Amino acid sequence: MTKSSSPSRLDAFFGNPAAAVGMAVVCNVLWGSAFPFIKMGYRLFAIDATDTASIMCFAGVRFMLSALLVYAGGAALRRGPLPMPKGKNLLSCCGLGLWQTAAQYFFYYSAVALLTGAMGGILNSTQSFMGVILAHFLYGNKDRLTPRKALGCALGFGGVLVATLGNHGGGSVKGMAFMLIASVIFALAGPWNKAVTQHADSFSVSVLNLGVGGLALAVLGFAMGGGLHPQSAAGIPVLLFLAFISGAGYVIWALLMKNNPVSRIAVFGLIIPVMNVLLSALLNGEPLFEWNYLAALVLVCIGIFLVNRADAGDKGMNNIFDPHAHYSSRQFDADRAELLTALPAGGVVGVLECATHSGDAAQVLELAHAAPYFHAALGIHPESLIEEDAATVAVYHGDWRAELAAMRPLFADKAVAAVGEIGLDHHWPVPRQEQYDLFEAQLQLAKELDLPVSVHDREAHAEMYELLRKYKPRGALH
């Protein structure tokens, strides 16, 4: 078994629907505060809108600090050092950093200096809609542009159009162009990021993305003659807070994505432009009640909601329970960590992980302890009576009664939710009376412990019906 990627209590917390909603709100509030705090940072460091060199220094230092925070958070969650990619994967991660962090934020940070918070936030929200359109062409039916998403994109871009009508002092044309370029770069980076994380730990990818991109921005800024000279004691805390926004925001979002369906949390992206506008007014004295900004904000938020809301036909797929699984099997050793991350994102809320004999019971329990949505089922599968590598044969030499007695204390573990996988199999040359007696003994055990069962039936329907009718267990049959 691979080491758990996070403590089970933390996963349990982030997997709780109410907690997930709360943390999604916190995460998006943090991200929504970035723009106004960047503008405040420019003021506290006396960075002028024309001082591109110092702007790059400010951005670069922020993202390098963020990389350190993500590394610390990832290492704490893994309870060990992050595994860094090598070879082509390392080069791909570094290239992603130069594109998604360095290139995107070169334009983004330049735009922040040239735009009001309201205008910048509304323009930046276009990355949500660009990403939806790009996904349609890249992934086809897997992420198609539905009528609802198309309407959301239309409303979102309509909001941008309303915001820019007459400009009304929102910023320069150059600033608007730079923000839109940054949004395009972000949207184009999405597929690259997704591809890279298929072959490397997501925390490690983020560390390299932020670290390499931040280093490139800082080197560029200092080489151009820029510098960081705080004019107030508040300057350094603001810079550290911005680093915290990136670092903490990523860690929180990674835990949310790991333990929840995407549709549960993605819709809260509409908080970002709202917080941007509110905090820009509160912290930087920008006007709040401009009709075009308010109208644009409403359209953009509705658009973000529509493109991220689950389709009506998908709602039933957001509460999937798998009543029979063997993810602790060695066949999953190579990609088990990625799989455990992908299951909740795909709508899986529960898995019954089944043992087949005493030899794999420890792995089943380990997995159930590591992933909060996993539950353990312990039992002896009929085929274990003849499989040479099963503990039933290799350790107990076919004495399933002794094996079952040895497994009995394991049922006291709170992670055990069922007796399984048990049953009858007449397809393979398993002694029929022996497996019949084994199955009946385990049905008796389930009744005694008041546990449901996970039952295997292959070409043994008559005997199966006889025993199920006799003991009337709760559970699932396959």
PDB file of C-alpha atoms in Angstrom, residues 104 112 150 156 296 423 455 460:
ATOM      1  CA  GLN A 104       0.270  34.947 -17.347  1.00  0.00           C
ATOM      2  CA  VAL A 112      -3.563  45.417 -12.072  1.00  0.00           C
ATOM      3  CA  ALA A 150     -23.223  28.444 -23.873  1.00  0.00           C
ATOM      4  CA  GLY A 156     -20.321  36.343 -18.910  1.00  0.00           C
ATOM      5  CA  ALA A 296     -21.682  43.455 -15.264  1.00  0.00           C
ATOM      6  CA  GLY A 423     -20.405 -16.395  -1.272  1.00  0.00           C
ATOM      7  CA  VAL A 455     -22.071 -11.654  -1.581  1.00  0.00           C
ATOM      8  CA  ALA A 460     -24.662 -21.393  -7.607  1.00  0.00           C
TER       9      ALA A 460
END
